[in-house]
Amino acid sequence: MESEKNWYVIHTYSGYENKVKANLERKVHSMGMEDEIFRIVVPMEDEVEMKDGKKKITKKKVFPGYVLVEMIVNDKSWYVVRNTPGVTGFVGSGTKPIPLTDAEVKNILKSMGIEELKPKLNIEVAQIIRITSGAFENWTAKVLEIYHDRSKLKVLVDMFGRETPVELDFSQVEKV
């Protein structure tokens, strides 16, 4: 199975989306699976209703009966999600869940006001990269550390014959 973090759609009993989210979050925490199952989202949007001549804003489920899960699919994580009370299964063909595309996830999260997707970076420690923006634009540097959780990396920039550590955003670098 895939060992990459993606967003998947799980089908739930209608009206149980928030219960499934709570149960799954509890399960992830109690089983120490925070490094395999990351975010669980019930897509909601604001709906404006007119009641007694007053505007009333209510939260409405965008996809009733569905919950989004950001996770790395392996046998254990699949089993944990699949056997959470209220979950009827993953959306996909047969037993293999199909991940949402980045564009689909971006649109759903954006409509909910949740921050952008974290950019993926195909760079490894000790690799040479080019800085694309900021004070060191067009300089090359050596990757020292990668902080995926914050979408940042620490690089060594050669300044006046001395290597100086600089922290940069994923969006500020590219492979050489």
PDB file of N, CA, C and O in Angstrom, residues 14 51 88 128:
ATOM      1  N   SER A  14     -25.343   8.669   7.419  1.00  0.00           N
ATOM      2  CA  SER A  14     -25.743  10.071   7.343  1.00  0.00           C
ATOM      3  C   SER A  14     -26.132  10.578   8.734  1.00  0.00           C
ATOM      4  O   SER A  14     -26.819   9.890   9.484  1.00  0.00           O
ATOM      5  N   LYS A  51     -34.924  34.150   9.086  1.00  0.00           N
ATOM      6  CA  LYS A  51     -35.881  33.649  10.061  1.00  0.00           C
ATOM      7  C   LYS A  51     -36.448  34.847  10.821  1.00  0.00           C
ATOM      8  O   LYS A  51     -35.694  35.601  11.431  1.00  0.00           O
ATOM      9  N   THR A  88     -18.809   3.294   7.021  1.00  0.00           N
ATOM     10  CA  THR A  88     -19.259   2.174   6.189  1.00  0.00           C
ATOM     11  C   THR A  88     -18.188   1.772   5.182  1.00  0.00           C
ATOM     12  O   THR A  88     -18.276   0.715   4.582  1.00  0.00           O
ATOM     13  N   ILE A 128      21.848  19.694  -2.712  1.00  0.00           N
ATOM     14  CA  ILE A 128      22.087  21.089  -3.066  1.00  0.00           C
ATOM     15  C   ILE A 128      20.823  21.637  -3.723  1.00  0.00           C
ATOM     16  O   ILE A 128      20.245  21.000  -4.612  1.00  0.00           O
TER      17      ILE A 128
END
